Amino acid sequence: MYEYLRGHPDVFMPDVKEPQFLSADLEMPWLVSRDKYLLLFQEASTKKRVGEASVFYLYVKKAASEIKRFSPDARIIIMLRNPAEMLNSLHARYL
């Protein structure tokens, strides 16, 4: 989905696919500051839609409220996969 949206002429998706900025309660070491997060989108000014693809937002209890507070008009797209198909992909990723 990230690659599909990234290829759309009206959509900006940053090079960093999963910045996890709105994942505060996961305590992940790669969380970035607000300024660094916003820098990811500095080239998005001419696009109609701007997004990112942090999949861990699905696991974060506070993500929905953090997203709403950060961008009240945000729209969320969630794509779920068949777990059996996902396991094959995950296994291949870690080989």
Coordinates of N, CA and C in Angstrom, one line a residue:
M1 N 0.8 -1.2 0.0 CA 0.0 0.0 0.0 C 0.9 1.3 0.0
Y2 N 2.0 1.2 0.8 CA 2.9 2.4 0.9 C 3.4 2.7 -0.5
E3 N 3.9 1.7 -1.2 CA 4.5 1.9 -2.5 C 3.4 2.4 -3.5
Y4 N 2.2 1.8 -3.4 CA 1.1 2.2 -4.3 C 0.8 3.7 -4.1
L5 N 0.6 4.1 -2.8 CA 0.3 5.5 -2.5 C 1.5 6.4 -2.9
R6 N 2.7 6.0 -2.6 CA 3.9 6.8 -2.9 C 4.0 7.1 -4.4
G7 N 3.5 6.2 -5.2 CA 3.5 6.4 -6.7 C 2.4 7.2 -7.3
H8 N 1.5 7.6 -6.4 CA 0.3 8.4 -6.9 C 0.8 9.8 -7.0
P9 N 0.4 10.5 -8.1 CA 0.9 11.9 -8.3 C 0.3 12.9 -7.3
D10 N -0.8 12.6 -6.6 CA -1.4 13.6 -5.7 C -1.0 13.3 -4.2
V11 N -0.2 12.2 -4.0 CA 0.1 11.8 -2.6 C 1.6 11.9 -2.4
F12 N 1.9 12.4 -1.2 CA 3.3 12.4 -0.7 C 3.5 11.4 0.4
M13 N 4.4 10.5 0.2 CA 4.8 9.6 1.3 C 6.3 9.8 1.5
P14 N 6.8 10.0 2.7 CA 8.2 10.2 2.9 C 9.1 9.0 2.6
D15 N 10.4 9.2 2.4 CA 11.3 8.1 2.2 C 11.3 7.1 3.4
V16 N 11.2 7.7 4.6 CA 11.1 6.8 5.8 C 9.7 6.3 5.9
K17 N 9.5 5.0 5.6 CA 8.2 4.4 5.6 C 7.4 4.4 6.9
E18 N 8.2 4.1 8.0 CA 7.5 3.9 9.3 C 8.2 4.7 10.4
P19 N 8.0 6.0 10.4 CA 8.7 6.8 11.4 C 8.2 6.6 12.9
Q20 N 7.1 6.0 13.1 CA 6.5 5.7 14.4 C 6.4 6.9 15.4
F21 N 6.3 8.0 14.8 CA 6.3 9.2 15.7 C 5.1 9.2 16.7
L22 N 4.0 8.7 16.3 CA 2.8 8.7 17.2 C 2.7 7.4 17.9
S23 N 3.8 6.8 18.4 CA 3.8 5.5 19.1 C 4.4 5.7 20.5
A24 N 4.1 6.8 21.1 CA 4.8 7.1 22.4 C 4.7 6.0 23.4
D25 N 3.6 5.3 23.5 CA 3.5 4.3 24.6 C 4.2 2.9 24.2
L26 N 4.8 2.8 23.1 CA 5.6 1.6 22.7 C 7.0 1.7 23.2
E27 N 7.5 2.9 23.5 CA 8.8 3.1 24.0 C 9.9 2.5 23.1
M28 N 9.7 2.8 21.8 CA 10.7 2.3 20.8 C 11.8 3.3 20.6
P29 N 13.0 2.7 20.5 CA 14.2 3.6 20.4 C 14.3 4.5 19.2
W30 N 13.6 4.2 18.1 CA 13.7 5.0 16.9 C 12.7 6.2 16.9
L31 N 12.0 6.4 17.9 CA 11.1 7.6 17.9 C 11.8 8.9 17.7
V32 N 11.3 9.7 16.9 CA 12.0 11.0 16.6 C 11.2 12.2 17.2
S33 N 11.9 13.3 17.2 CA 11.3 14.5 17.8 C 10.3 15.0 16.8
R34 N 9.4 15.9 17.2 CA 8.4 16.5 16.3 C 9.1 17.2 15.2
D35 N 10.1 18.0 15.4 CA 10.8 18.7 14.3 C 11.4 17.7 13.3
K36 N 12.0 16.6 13.8 CA 12.6 15.6 12.8 C 11.4 15.0 12.0
Y37 N 10.3 14.7 12.7 CA 9.2 14.1 12.0 C 8.7 15.0 10.9
L38 N 8.5 16.3 11.2 CA 8.0 17.2 10.2 C 8.9 17.4 9.1
L39 N 10.2 17.3 9.3 CA 11.2 17.4 8.2 C 11.0 16.3 7.2
L40 N 10.4 15.2 7.6 CA 10.2 14.1 6.6 C 9.2 14.6 5.5
F41 N 8.4 15.6 5.8 CA 7.3 16.0 4.9 C 7.6 17.4 4.3
Q42 N 8.8 17.9 4.4 CA 9.1 19.2 3.9 C 8.9 19.4 2.4
E43 N 9.0 18.3 1.6 CA 8.8 18.4 0.2 C 7.4 18.1 -0.3
A44 N 6.5 18.1 0.7 CA 5.1 17.6 0.3 C 4.2 18.8 0.0
S45 N 4.6 20.0 -0.1 CA 3.8 21.2 -0.2 C 2.9 21.2 -1.5
T46 N 3.3 20.5 -2.5 CA 2.5 20.6 -3.7 C 1.5 19.4 -3.9
K47 N 1.5 18.5 -2.9 CA 0.6 17.3 -2.9 C -0.7 17.6 -2.2
K48 N -1.8 16.9 -2.7 CA -3.1 17.0 -2.1 C -3.2 16.2 -0.8
R49 N -2.5 15.1 -0.7 CA -2.6 14.3 0.4 C -1.1 13.9 0.9
V50 N -1.0 13.8 2.2 CA 0.3 13.5 2.8 C 0.1 12.4 3.8
G51 N 1.0 11.4 3.8 CA 0.8 10.3 4.7 C 2.1 9.6 5.1
E52 N 2.0 8.6 5.9 CA 3.1 7.7 6.2 C 2.5 6.4 6.6
A53 N 3.4 5.4 6.8 CA 2.9 4.0 7.0 C 3.4 3.3 8.2
S54 N 3.2 3.8 9.3 CA 3.7 3.2 10.6 C 2.7 2.1 11.0
V55 N 3.1 0.9 10.8 CA 2.1 -0.2 11.1 C 1.9 -0.4 12.6
F56 N 2.9 0.0 13.4 CA 2.8 -0.3 14.8 C 1.7 0.6 15.4
Y57 N 1.2 1.6 14.7 CA 0.1 2.4 15.2 C -1.1 1.5 15.6
L58 N -1.2 0.4 14.9 CA -2.3 -0.6 15.2 C -2.2 -1.2 16.6
Y59 N -1.0 -1.2 17.1 CA -0.8 -1.8 18.4 C -0.7 -0.8 19.6
V60 N -0.7 0.4 19.3 CA -0.5 1.5 20.2 C -1.9 1.9 20.8
K61 N -2.0 1.8 22.1 CA -3.3 2.2 22.7 C -3.7 3.6 22.5
K62 N -2.7 4.5 22.5 CA -2.9 6.0 22.4 C -2.8 6.5 21.0
A63 N -2.5 5.7 20.0 CA -2.2 6.2 18.7 C -3.4 7.0 18.1
A64 N -4.6 6.5 18.2 CA -5.7 7.2 17.6 C -5.9 8.6 18.2
S65 N -5.8 8.7 19.5 CA -5.9 10.0 20.1 C -4.7 10.9 19.8
E66 N -3.5 10.3 19.7 CA -2.3 11.1 19.3 C -2.5 11.6 17.9
I67 N -3.0 10.8 17.0 CA -3.2 11.2 15.6 C -4.2 12.3 15.5
K68 N -5.3 12.2 16.2 CA -6.4 13.2 16.2 C -5.8 14.5 16.8
R69 N -5.0 14.5 17.8 CA -4.5 15.7 18.4 C -3.5 16.3 17.4
F70 N -2.7 15.5 16.8 CA -1.6 16.0 15.9 C -2.2 16.6 14.6
S71 N -3.2 15.9 14.1 CA -3.9 16.3 12.8 C -5.4 16.0 12.8
P72 N -6.2 16.9 13.4 CA -7.6 16.6 13.5 C -8.4 16.1 12.3
D73 N -7.9 16.5 11.1 CA -8.6 16.1 9.9 C -8.0 14.9 9.2
A74 N -7.1 14.2 9.9 CA -6.4 13.1 9.4 C -7.4 12.0 9.0
R75 N -7.1 11.2 8.0 CA -7.9 10.1 7.6 C -6.9 8.9 7.7
I76 N -7.4 7.8 8.2 CA -6.6 6.6 8.4 C -7.0 5.5 7.5
I77 N -6.0 4.9 6.8 CA -6.2 3.7 6.0 C -5.6 2.5 6.7
I78 N -6.3 1.5 6.9 CA -5.8 0.3 7.4 C -5.9 -0.9 6.5
M79 N -4.8 -1.6 6.2 CA -4.9 -2.7 5.3 C -4.5 -3.9 6.1
L80 N -5.3 -4.9 6.2 CA -5.0 -6.1 7.0 C -4.8 -7.2 6.0
R81 N -3.8 -8.1 6.4 CA -3.5 -9.2 5.5 C -3.9 -10.5 6.2
N82 N -4.1 -11.6 5.4 CA -4.3 -12.9 5.9 C -3.1 -13.3 6.7
P83 N -3.3 -13.7 8.0 CA -2.1 -14.0 8.8 C -1.2 -15.1 8.2
A84 N -1.8 -16.1 7.6 CA -0.9 -17.1 7.0 C 0.0 -16.6 5.9
E85 N -0.6 -15.7 5.1 CA 0.3 -15.0 4.0 C 1.3 -14.1 4.6
M86 N 0.9 -13.4 5.7 CA 1.9 -12.5 6.4 C 3.0 -13.3 7.0
L87 N 2.8 -14.5 7.5 CA 3.9 -15.3 8.1 C 4.9 -15.7 7.0
N88 N 4.5 -16.0 5.8 CA 5.4 -16.3 4.8 C 6.3 -15.1 4.4
S89 N 5.7 -14.0 4.3 CA 6.4 -12.7 4.1 C 7.4 -12.4 5.2
L90 N 6.9 -12.5 6.4 CA 7.7 -12.2 7.6 C 8.9 -13.2 7.6
H91 N 8.7 -14.5 7.4 CA 9.8 -15.5 7.4 C 10.8 -15.1 6.3
A92 N 10.4 -14.8 5.1 CA 11.3 -14.4 4.0 C 12.1 -13.2 4.4
R93 N 11.5 -12.3 5.1 CA 12.1 -11.0 5.5 C 13.3 -11.2 6.4
Y94 N 13.2 -12.2 7.3 CA 14.2 -12.5 8.3 C 15.2 -13.6 7.9
L95 N 15.1 -14.1 6.7 CA 16.1 -15.1 6.3 C 17.5 -14.5 5.9

